[in-house]
Structure formats: C-alpha cells, structure tokens
mmCIF file with all atom_site columns, N, CA and C in Angstrom:
data_model
loop_
_atom_site.group_PDB
_atom_site.id
_atom_site.type_symbol
_atom_site.label_atom_id
_atom_site.label_alt_id
_atom_site.label_comp_id
_atom_site.label_asym_id
_atom_site.label_entity_id
_atom_site.label_seq_id
_atom_site.pdbx_PDB_ins_code
_atom_site.Cartn_x
_atom_site.Cartn_y
_atom_site.Cartn_z
_atom_site.occupancy
_atom_site.B_iso_or_equiv
_atom_site.pdbx_formal_charge
_atom_site.auth_seq_id
_atom_site.auth_comp_id
_atom_site.auth_asym_id
_atom_site.auth_atom_id
_atom_site.pdbx_PDB_model_num
ATOM 1   N N  . MET A 1 1  ? -8.536 141.459 83.594  1.00 59.00 ? 1  MET A N  1
ATOM 2   C CA . MET A 1 1  ? -7.889 141.793 84.850  1.00 59.00 ? 1  MET A CA 1
ATOM 3   C C  . MET A 1 1  ? -6.769 142.790 84.563  1.00 59.00 ? 1  MET A C  1
ATOM 4   N N  . THR A 1 2  ? -6.693 143.828 85.357  1.00 60.00 ? 2  THR A N  1
ATOM 5   C CA . THR A 1 2  ? -5.676 144.860 85.195  1.00 60.00 ? 2  THR A CA 1
ATOM 6   C C  . THR A 1 2  ? -4.575 144.664 86.234  1.00 60.00 ? 2  THR A C  1
ATOM 7   N N  . ALA A 1 3  ? -3.340 144.636 85.766  1.00 60.00 ? 3  ALA A N  1
ATOM 8   C CA . ALA A 1 3  ? -2.210 144.508 86.682  1.00 60.00 ? 3  ALA A CA 1
ATOM 9   C C  . ALA A 1 3  ? -1.927 145.869 87.303  1.00 60.00 ? 3  ALA A C  1
ATOM 10  N N  . THR A 1 4  ? -1.726 145.881 88.604  1.00 64.00 ? 4  THR A N  1
ATOM 11  C CA . THR A 1 4  ? -1.389 147.134 89.274  1.00 64.00 ? 4  THR A CA 1
ATOM 12  C C  . THR A 1 4  ? 0.070  147.100 89.681  1.00 64.00 ? 4  THR A C  1
ATOM 13  N N  . THR A 1 5  ? 0.740  148.197 89.452  1.00 72.00 ? 5  THR A N  1
ATOM 14  C CA . THR A 1 5  ? 2.136  148.326 89.817  1.00 72.00 ? 5  THR A CA 1
ATOM 15  C C  . THR A 1 5  ? 2.227  149.261 91.003  1.00 72.00 ? 5  THR A C  1
ATOM 16  N N  . GLN A 1 6  ? 2.793  148.767 92.091  1.00 80.00 ? 6  GLN A N  1
ATOM 17  C CA . GLN A 1 6  ? 2.957  149.619 93.264  1.00 80.00 ? 6  GLN A CA 1
ATOM 18  C C  . GLN A 1 6  ? 4.145  150.542 93.068  1.00 80.00 ? 6  GLN A C  1
ATOM 19  N N  . GLN A 1 7  ? 3.957  151.773 93.482  1.00 88.00 ? 7  GLN A N  1
ATOM 20  C CA . GLN A 1 7  ? 5.043  152.739 93.450  1.00 88.00 ? 7  GLN A CA 1
ATOM 21  C C  . GLN A 1 7  ? 5.983  152.474 94.611  1.00 88.00 ? 7  GLN A C  1
ATOM 22  N N  . PRO A 1 8  ? 7.287  152.695 94.417  1.00 91.00 ? 8  PRO A N  1
ATOM 23  C CA . PRO A 1 8  ? 8.224  152.522 95.532  1.00 91.00 ? 8  PRO A CA 1
ATOM 24  C C  . PRO A 1 8  ? 7.886  153.485 96.666  1.00 91.00 ? 8  PRO A C  1
ATOM 25  N N  . ARG A 1 9  ? 8.070  153.012 97.874  1.00 90.00 ? 9  ARG A N  1
ATOM 26  C CA . ARG A 1 9  ? 7.855  153.875 99.042  1.00 90.00 ? 9  ARG A CA 1
ATOM 27  C C  . ARG A 1 9  ? 9.071  154.791 99.212  1.00 90.00 ? 9  ARG A C  1
ATOM 28  N N  . THR A 1 10 ? 8.861  155.931 99.807  1.00 92.00 ? 10 THR A N  1
ATOM 29  C CA . THR A 1 10 ? 9.931  156.911 99.985  1.00 92.00 ? 10 THR A CA 1
ATOM 30  C C  . THR A 1 10 ? 10.304 157.101 101.446 1.00 92.00 ? 10 THR A C  1
ATOM 31  N N  . ALA A 1 11 ? 9.724  156.305 102.333 1.00 91.00 ? 11 ALA A N  1
ATOM 32  C CA . ALA A 1 11 ? 10.052 156.413 103.750 1.00 91.00 ? 11 ALA A CA 1
ATOM 33  C C  . ALA A 1 11 ? 10.034 155.034 104.390 1.00 91.00 ? 11 ALA A C  1
ATOM 34  N N  . LEU A 1 12 ? 10.981 154.809 105.280 1.00 90.00 ? 12 LEU A N  1
ATOM 35  C CA . LEU A 1 12 ? 11.055 153.598 106.086 1.00 90.00 ? 12 LEU A CA 1
ATOM 36  C C  . LEU A 1 12 ? 11.354 154.071 107.497 1.00 90.00 ? 12 LEU A C  1
ATOM 37  N N  . PRO A 1 13 ? 10.409 153.947 108.421 1.00 90.00 ? 13 PRO A N  1
ATOM 38  C CA . PRO A 1 13 ? 10.616 154.481 109.774 1.00 90.00 ? 13 PRO A CA 1
ATOM 39  C C  . PRO A 1 13 ? 11.948 154.050 110.385 1.00 90.00 ? 13 PRO A C  1
ATOM 40  N N  . GLY A 1 14 ? 12.706 155.023 110.856 1.00 88.00 ? 14 GLY A N  1
ATOM 41  C CA . GLY A 1 14 ? 13.976 154.756 111.513 1.00 88.00 ? 14 GLY A CA 1
ATOM 42  C C  . GLY A 1 14 ? 15.160 154.573 110.578 1.00 88.00 ? 14 GLY A C  1
ATOM 43  N N  . VAL A 1 15 ? 14.942 154.689 109.261 1.00 91.00 ? 15 VAL A N  1
ATOM 44  C CA . VAL A 1 15 ? 16.033 154.491 108.292 1.00 91.00 ? 15 VAL A CA 1
ATOM 45  C C  . VAL A 1 15 ? 16.111 155.714 107.382 1.00 91.00 ? 15 VAL A C  1
ATOM 46  N N  . ASP A 1 16 ? 17.312 156.270 107.249 1.00 93.00 ? 16 ASP A N  1
ATOM 47  C CA . ASP A 1 16 ? 17.545 157.364 106.308 1.00 93.00 ? 16 ASP A CA 1
ATOM 48  C C  . ASP A 1 16 ? 17.867 156.716 104.971 1.00 93.00 ? 16 ASP A C  1
ATOM 49  N N  . LEU A 1 17 ? 16.903 156.673 104.064 1.00 94.00 ? 17 LEU A N  1
ATOM 50  C CA . LEU A 1 17 ? 17.084 155.980 102.783 1.00 94.00 ? 17 LEU A CA 1
ATOM 51  C C  . LEU A 1 17 ? 18.232 156.547 101.959 1.00 94.00 ? 17 LEU A C  1
ATOM 52  N N  . GLU A 1 18 ? 18.587 157.792 102.178 1.00 94.00 ? 18 GLU A N  1
ATOM 53  C CA . GLU A 1 18 ? 19.690 158.397 101.427 1.00 94.00 ? 18 GLU A CA 1
ATOM 54  C C  . GLU A 1 18 ? 21.051 157.956 101.957 1.00 94.00 ? 18 GLU A C  1
ATOM 55  N N  . ARG A 1 19 ? 21.074 157.258 103.108 1.00 93.00 ? 19 ARG A N  1
ATOM 56  C CA . ARG A 1 19 ? 22.336 156.802 103.697 1.00 93.00 ? 19 ARG A CA 1
ATOM 57  C C  . ARG A 1 19 ? 22.471 155.275 103.701 1.00 93.00 ? 19 ARG A C  1
ATOM 58  N N  . VAL A 1 20 ? 21.586 154.578 102.993 1.00 95.00 ? 20 VAL A N  1
ATOM 59  C CA . VAL A 1 20 ? 21.671 153.122 102.899 1.00 95.00 ? 20 VAL A CA 1
ATOM 60  C C  . VAL A 1 20 ? 22.988 152.747 102.223 1.00 95.00 ? 20 VAL A C  1
ATOM 61  N N  . THR A 1 21 ? 23.678 151.752 102.777 1.00 96.00 ? 21 THR A N  1
ATOM 62  C CA . THR A 1 21 ? 24.968 151.337 102.231 1.00 96.00 ? 21 THR A CA 1
ATOM 63  C C  . THR A 1 21 ? 24.776 150.409 101.031 1.00 96.00 ? 21 THR A C  1
ATOM 64  N N  . PHE A 1 22 ? 25.839 150.191 100.287 1.00 96.00 ? 22 PHE A N  1
ATOM 65  C CA . PHE A 1 22 ? 25.817 149.286 99.139  1.00 96.00 ? 22 PHE A CA 1
ATOM 66  C C  . PHE A 1 22 ? 25.384 147.888 99.571  1.00 96.00 ? 22 PHE A C  1
ATOM 67  N N  . GLU A 1 23 ? 25.925 147.406 100.692 1.00 97.00 ? 23 GLU A N  1
ATOM 68  C CA . GLU A 1 23 ? 25.593 146.068 101.188 1.00 97.00 ? 23 GLU A CA 1
ATOM 69  C C  . GLU A 1 23 ? 24.113 145.963 101.572 1.00 97.00 ? 23 GLU A C  1
ATOM 70  N N  . GLN A 1 24 ? 23.561 147.030 102.128 1.00 95.00 ? 24 GLN A N  1
ATOM 71  C CA . GLN A 1 24 ? 22.135 147.033 102.478 1.00 95.00 ? 24 GLN A CA 1
ATOM 72  C C  . GLN A 1 24 ? 21.279 147.070 101.206 1.00 95.00 ? 24 GLN A C  1
ATOM 73  N N  . ALA A 1 25 ? 21.669 147.863 100.229 1.00 95.00 ? 25 ALA A N  1
ATOM 74  C CA . ALA A 1 25 ? 20.911 147.964 98.984  1.00 95.00 ? 25 ALA A CA 1
ATOM 75  C C  . ALA A 1 25 ? 20.925 146.648 98.207  1.00 95.00 ? 25 ALA A C  1
ATOM 76  N N  . LYS A 1 26 ? 22.013 145.892 98.321  1.00 95.00 ? 26 LYS A N  1
ATOM 77  C CA . LYS A 1 26 ? 22.129 144.614 97.618  1.00 95.00 ? 26 LYS A CA 1
ATOM 78  C C  . LYS A 1 26 ? 21.477 143.458 98.371  1.00 95.00 ? 26 LYS A C  1
ATOM 79  N N  . GLY A 1 27 ? 21.025 143.687 99.609  1.00 95.00 ? 27 GLY A N  1
ATOM 80  C CA . GLY A 1 27 ? 20.392 142.637 100.391 1.00 95.00 ? 27 GLY A CA 1
ATOM 81  C C  . GLY A 1 27 ? 21.362 141.751 101.136 1.00 95.00 ? 27 GLY A C  1
ATOM 82  N N  . TRP A 1 28 ? 22.597 142.199 101.272 1.00 95.00 ? 28 TRP A N  1
ATOM 83  C CA . TRP A 1 28 ? 23.615 141.430 102.000 1.00 95.00 ? 28 TRP A CA 1
ATOM 84  C C  . TRP A 1 28 ? 23.570 141.732 103.489 1.00 95.00 ? 28 TRP A C  1
ATOM 85  N N  . ARG A 1 29 ? 23.114 142.947 103.835 1.00 96.00 ? 29 ARG A N  1
ATOM 86  C CA . ARG A 1 29 ? 23.015 143.374 105.232 1.00 96.00 ? 29 ARG A CA 1
ATOM 87  C C  . ARG A 1 29 ? 21.620 143.905 105.486 1.00 96.00 ? 29 ARG A C  1
ATOM 88  N N  . CYS A 1 30 ? 21.174 143.783 106.709 1.00 95.00 ? 30 CYS A N  1
ATOM 89  C CA . CYS A 1 30 ? 19.852 144.251 107.116 1.00 95.00 ? 30 CYS A CA 1
ATOM 90  C C  . CYS A 1 30 ? 19.738 145.763 106.888 1.00 95.00 ? 30 CYS A C  1
ATOM 91  N N  . ALA A 1 31 ? 18.651 146.190 106.283 1.00 94.00 ? 31 ALA A N  1
ATOM 92  C CA . ALA A 1 31 ? 18.422 147.617 106.056 1.00 94.00 ? 31 ALA A CA 1
ATOM 93  C C  . ALA A 1 31 ? 18.124 148.350 107.355 1.00 94.00 ? 31 ALA A C  1
ATOM 94  N N  . LEU A 1 32 ? 17.740 147.615 108.405 1.00 93.00 ? 32 LEU A N  1
ATOM 95  C CA . LEU A 1 32 ? 17.398 148.245 109.683 1.00 93.00 ? 32 LEU A CA 1
ATOM 96  C C  . LEU A 1 32 ? 18.574 148.299 110.649 1.00 93.00 ? 32 LEU A C  1
ATOM 97  N N  . CYS A 1 33 ? 19.310 147.178 110.805 1.00 93.00 ? 33 CYS A N  1
ATOM 98  C CA . CYS A 1 33 ? 20.373 147.134 111.820 1.00 93.00 ? 33 CYS A CA 1
ATOM 99  C C  . CYS A 1 33 ? 21.765 146.885 111.235 1.00 93.00 ? 33 CYS A C  1
ATOM 100 N N  . ALA A 1 34 ? 21.884 146.646 109.936 1.00 94.00 ? 34 ALA A N  1
ATOM 101 C CA . ALA A 1 34 ? 23.143 146.438 109.226 1.00 94.00 ? 34 ALA A CA 1
ATOM 102 C C  . ALA A 1 34 ? 23.826 145.104 109.538 1.00 94.00 ? 34 ALA A C  1
ATOM 103 N N  . ALA A 1 35 ? 23.138 144.184 110.223 1.00 94.00 ? 35 ALA A N  1
ATOM 104 C CA . ALA A 1 35 ? 23.706 142.853 110.480 1.00 94.00 ? 35 ALA A CA 1
ATOM 105 C C  . ALA A 1 35 ? 23.753 142.068 109.174 1.00 94.00 ? 35 ALA A C  1
ATOM 106 N N  . CYS A 1 36 ? 24.733 141.150 109.056 1.00 95.00 ? 36 CYS A N  1
ATOM 107 C CA . CYS A 1 36 ? 24.796 140.268 107.892 1.00 95.00 ? 36 CYS A CA 1
ATOM 108 C C  . CYS A 1 36 ? 23.534 139.410 107.860 1.00 95.00 ? 36 CYS A C  1
ATOM 109 N N  . LEU A 1 37 ? 22.934 139.285 106.688 1.00 94.00 ? 37 LEU A N  1
ATOM 110 C CA . LEU A 1 37 ? 21.695 138.524 106.567 1.00 94.00 ? 37 LEU A CA 1
ATOM 111 C C  . LEU A 1 37 ? 21.983 137.063 106.252 1.00 94.00 ? 37 LEU A C  1
ATOM 112 N N  . THR A 1 38 ? 21.531 136.193 107.128 1.00 90.00 ? 38 THR A N  1
ATOM 113 C CA . THR A 1 38 ? 21.596 134.760 106.867 1.00 90.00 ? 38 THR A CA 1
ATOM 114 C C  . THR A 1 38 ? 20.193 134.223 106.637 1.00 90.00 ? 38 THR A C  1
ATOM 115 N N  . ALA A 1 39 ? 19.196 134.854 107.218 1.00 91.00 ? 39 ALA A N  1
ATOM 116 C CA . ALA A 1 39 ? 17.785 134.584 106.982 1.00 91.00 ? 39 ALA A CA 1
ATOM 117 C C  . ALA A 1 39 ? 17.115 135.953 106.932 1.00 91.00 ? 39 ALA A C  1
ATOM 118 N N  . ASP A 1 40 ? 16.246 136.162 105.955 1.00 92.00 ? 40 ASP A N  1
ATOM 119 C CA . ASP A 1 40 ? 15.742 137.520 105.780 1.00 92.00 ? 40 ASP A CA 1
ATOM 120 C C  . ASP A 1 40 ? 14.259 137.567 105.491 1.00 92.00 ? 40 ASP A C  1
ATOM 121 N N  . ARG A 1 41 ? 13.737 138.801 105.518 1.00 93.00 ? 41 ARG A N  1
ATOM 122 C CA . ARG A 1 41 ? 12.345 139.077 105.191 1.00 93.00 ? 41 ARG A CA 1
ATOM 123 C C  . ARG A 1 41 ? 12.302 140.365 104.369 1.00 93.00 ? 41 ARG A C  1
ATOM 124 N N  . PRO A 1 42 ? 11.435 140.449 103.375 1.00 94.00 ? 42 PRO A N  1
ATOM 125 C CA . PRO A 1 42 ? 11.368 141.653 102.553 1.00 94.00 ? 42 PRO A CA 1
ATOM 126 C C  . PRO A 1 42 ? 10.695 142.809 103.294 1.00 94.00 ? 42 PRO A C  1
ATOM 127 N N  . LEU A 1 43 ? 11.209 144.004 103.078 1.00 94.00 ? 43 LEU A N  1
ATOM 128 C CA . LEU A 1 43 ? 10.608 145.219 103.649 1.00 94.00 ? 43 LEU A CA 1
ATOM 129 C C  . LEU A 1 43 ? 9.770  145.956 102.616 1.00 94.00 ? 43 LEU A C  1
ATOM 130 N N  . GLY A 1 44 ? 10.037 145.710 101.340 1.00 94.00 ? 44 GLY A N  1
ATOM 131 C CA . GLY A 1 44 ? 9.342  146.399 100.259 1.00 94.00 ? 44 GLY A CA 1
ATOM 132 C C  . GLY A 1 44 ? 10.332 147.108 99.357  1.00 94.00 ? 44 GLY A C  1
ATOM 133 N N  . VAL A 1 45 ? 9.800  147.799 98.383  1.00 95.00 ? 45 VAL A N  1
ATOM 134 C CA . VAL A 1 45 ? 10.615 148.534 97.415  1.00 95.00 ? 45 VAL A CA 1
ATOM 135 C C  . VAL A 1 45 ? 10.616 150.006 97.817  1.00 95.00 ? 45 VAL A C  1
ATOM 136 N N  . PHE A 1 46 ? 11.814 150.587 97.817  1.00 96.00 ? 46 PHE A N  1
ATOM 137 C CA . PHE A 1 46 ? 11.987 151.973 98.252  1.00 96.00 ? 46 PHE A CA 1
ATOM 138 C C  . PHE A 1 46 ? 12.803 152.750 97.229  1.00 96.00 ? 46 PHE A C  1
ATOM 139 N N  . THR A 1 47 ? 12.657 154.057 97.270  1.00 95.00 ? 47 THR A N  1
ATOM 140 C CA . THR A 1 47 ? 13.453 154.953 96.435  1.00 95.00 ? 47 THR A CA 1
ATOM 141 C C  . THR A 1 47 ? 13.714 156.236 97.218  1.00 95.00 ? 47 THR A C  1
ATOM 142 N N  . ALA A 1 48 ? 14.800 156.908 96.880  1.00 95.00 ? 48 ALA A N  1
ATOM 143 C CA . ALA A 1 48 ? 15.165 158.168 97.540  1.00 95.00 ? 48 ALA A CA 1
ATOM 144 C C  . ALA A 1 48 ? 15.627 159.155 96.474  1.00 95.00 ? 48 ALA A C  1
ATOM 145 N N  . GLU A 1 49 ? 15.658 160.421 96.828  1.00 93.00 ? 49 GLU A N  1
ATOM 146 C CA . GLU A 1 49 ? 16.097 161.443 95.878  1.00 93.00 ? 49 GLU A CA 1
ATOM 147 C C  . GLU A 1 49 ? 17.609 161.416 95.663  1.00 93.00 ? 49 GLU A C  1
ATOM 148 N N  . ARG A 1 50 ? 18.364 160.993 96.699  1.00 93.00 ? 50 ARG A N  1
ATOM 149 C CA . ARG A 1 50 ? 19.831 160.944 96.605  1.00 93.00 ? 50 ARG A CA 1
ATOM 150 C C  . ARG A 1 50 ? 20.312 159.627 97.179  1.00 93.00 ? 50 ARG A C  1
ATOM 151 N N  . GLY A 1 51 ? 21.547 159.277 96.883  1.00 93.00 ? 51 GLY A N  1
ATOM 152 C CA . GLY A 1 51 ? 22.144 158.064 97.431  1.00 93.00 ? 51 GLY A CA 1
ATOM 153 C C  . GLY A 1 51 ? 21.982 156.877 96.498  1.00 93.00 ? 51 GLY A C  1
ATOM 154 N N  . LEU A 1 52 ? 22.137 155.686 97.054  1.00 91.00 ? 52 LEU A N  1
ATOM 155 C CA . LEU A 1 52 ? 22.083 154.454 96.259  1.00 91.00 ? 52 LEU A CA 1
ATOM 156 C C  . LEU A 1 52 ? 20.678 154.069 95.820  1.00 91.00 ? 52 LEU A C  1
ATOM 157 N N  . LEU A 1 53 ? 19.653 154.622 96.441  1.00 93.00 ? 53 LEU A N  1
ATOM 158 C CA . LEU A 1 53 ? 18.292 154.200 96.153  1.00 93.00 ? 53 LEU A CA 1
ATOM 159 C C  . LEU A 1 53 ? 17.546 155.142 95.210  1.00 93.00 ? 53 LEU A C  1
ATOM 160 N N  . THR A 1 54 ? 18.259 155.764 94.276  1.00 94.00 ? 54 THR A N  1
ATOM 161 C CA . THR A 1 54 ? 17.565 156.627 93.319  1.00 94.00 ? 54 THR A CA 1
ATOM 162 C C  . THR A 1 54 ? 16.752 155.807 92.330  1.00 94.00 ? 54 THR A C  1
ATOM 163 N N  . ASP A 1 55 ? 17.093 154.543 92.146  1.00 95.00 ? 55 ASP A N  1
ATOM 164 C CA . ASP A 1 55 ? 16.268 153.607 91.386  1.00 95.00 ? 55 ASP A CA 1
ATOM 165 C C  . ASP A 1 55 ? 15.498 152.774 92.395  1.00 95.00 ? 55 ASP A C  1
ATOM 166 N N  . PRO A 1 56 ? 14.274 152.366 92.079  1.00 95.00 ? 56 PRO A N  1
ATOM 167 C CA . PRO A 1 56 ? 13.525 151.526 93.016  1.00 95.00 ? 56 PRO A CA 1
ATOM 168 C C  . PRO A 1 56 ? 14.331 150.287 93.404  1.00 95.00 ? 56 PRO A C  1
ATOM 169 N N  . THR A 1 57 ? 14.462 150.056 94.703  1.00 95.00 ? 57 THR A N  1
ATOM 170 C CA . THR A 1 57 ? 15.292 148.967 95.228  1.00 95.00 ? 57 THR A CA 1
ATOM 171 C C  . THR A 1 57 ? 14.541 148.234 96.326  1.00 95.00 ? 57 THR A C  1
ATOM 172 N N  . GLU A 1 58 ? 14.540 146.896 96.253  1.00 95.00 ? 58 GLU A N  1
ATOM 173 C CA . GLU A 1 58 ? 13.911 146.099 97.303  1.00 95.00 ? 58 GLU A CA 1
ATOM 174 C C  . GLU A 1 58 ? 14.881 145.980 98.470  1.00 95.00 ? 58 GLU A C  1
ATOM 175 N N  . LEU A 1 59 ? 14.410 146.304 99.671  1.00 95.00 ? 59 LEU A N  1
ATOM 176 C CA . LEU A 1 59 ? 15.239 146.213 100.870 1.00 95.00 ? 59 LEU A CA 1
ATOM 177 C C  . LEU A 1 59 ? 14.813 145.010 101.698 1.00 95.00 ? 59 LEU A C  1
ATOM 178 N N  . TRP A 1 60 ? 15.776 144.462 102.430 1.00 95.00 ? 60 TRP A N  1
ATOM 179 C CA . TRP A 1 60 ? 15.574 143.265 103.240 1.00 95.00 ? 60 TRP A CA 1
ATOM 180 C C  . TRP A 1 60 ? 16.018 143.523 104.667 1.00 95.00 ? 60 TRP A C  1
ATOM 181 N N  . ALA A 1 61 ? 15.441 142.773 105.610 1.00 95.00 ? 61 ALA A N  1
ATOM 182 C CA . ALA A 1 61 ? 15.786 142.893 107.019 1.00 95.00 ? 61 ALA A CA 1
ATOM 183 C C  . ALA A 1 61 ? 15.946 141.503 107.614 1.00 95.00 ? 61 ALA A C  1
ATOM 184 N N  . CYS A 1 62 ? 16.444 141.460 108.834 1.00 93.00 ? 62 CYS A N  1
ATOM 185 C CA . CYS A 1 62 ? 16.608 140.194 109.547 1.00 93.00 ? 62 CYS A CA 1
ATOM 186 C C  . CYS A 1 62 ? 15.275 139.448 109.601 1.00 93.00 ? 62 CYS A C  1
ATOM 187 N N  . ALA A 1 63 ? 15.320 138.107 109.467 1.00 92.00 ? 63 ALA A N  1
ATOM 188 C CA . ALA A 1 63 ? 14.089 137.306 109.490 1.00 92.00 ? 63 ALA A CA 1
ATOM 189 C C  . ALA A 1 63 ? 13.376 137.464 110.821 1.00 92.00 ? 63 ALA A C  1
ATOM 190 N N  . SER A 1 64 ? 14.108 137.382 111.896 1.00 85.00 ? 64 SER A N  1
ATOM 191 C CA . SER A 1 64 ? 13.540 137.682 113.221 1.00 85.00 ? 64 SER A CA 1
ATOM 192 C C  . SER A 1 64 ? 13.606 139.192 113.364 1.00 85.00 ? 64 SER A C  1
ATOM 193 N N  . PRO A 1 65 ? 12.501 139.830 113.694 1.00 83.00 ? 65 PRO A N  1
ATOM 194 C CA . PRO A 1 65 ? 12.541 141.294 113.803 1.00 83.00 ? 65 PRO A CA 1
ATOM 195 C C  . PRO A 1 65 ? 13.703 141.768 114.674 1.00 83.00 ? 65 PRO A C  1
ATOM 196 N N  . CYS A 1 66 ? 14.544 142.605 114.119 1.00 83.00 ? 66 CYS A N  1
ATOM 197 C CA . CYS A 1 66 ? 15.715 143.106 114.842 1.00 83.00 ? 66 CYS A CA 1
ATOM 198 C C  . CYS A 1 66 ? 15.383 144.378 115.599 1.00 83.00 ? 66 CYS A C  1
ATOM 199 N N  . ARG A 1 67 ? 14.271 145.009 115.259 1.00 63.00 ? 67 ARG A N  1
ATOM 200 C CA . ARG A 1 67 ? 13.855 146.226 115.957 1.00 63.00 ? 67 ARG A CA 1
ATOM 201 C C  . ARG A 1 67 ? 12.475 146.036 116.491 1.00 63.00 ? 67 ARG A C  1
#
C-alpha cells in the first residue's frame, strides 16, 4: 500500500490566505469569521506565498457553519 500525501490547498473561498491572523493560523479563531473557537471543524491544510501561511497550516472554522 502506498501512502499518499495531499498537497496544501492555496485557496479558500472568501478568505485571503495572505491576511490570516496569528490566532486564526493557530486555530484559536475561526479562519472564516474570526470568532473565538469553542467547538470547531477542520477546513484542511493551506499555504500561501506570503503571510503566516508560507508553511502548510491546518485551518479551523466554527463547528456550526458560520457562513
């Protein structure tokens, strides 16, 4: 069996990945609406050419869809 590694995505509709805040990158705030996360859901791994996401980073959003 061959393990497959997914490449980080470079786009998240409605989010400028180059402007993600430190709190959003760390999973403390929703990557979509910036609310404090008390219950969350994974959005996937993302990367950008500039900003905090130059290394692949897993982003999180509100457990109940906020958008």
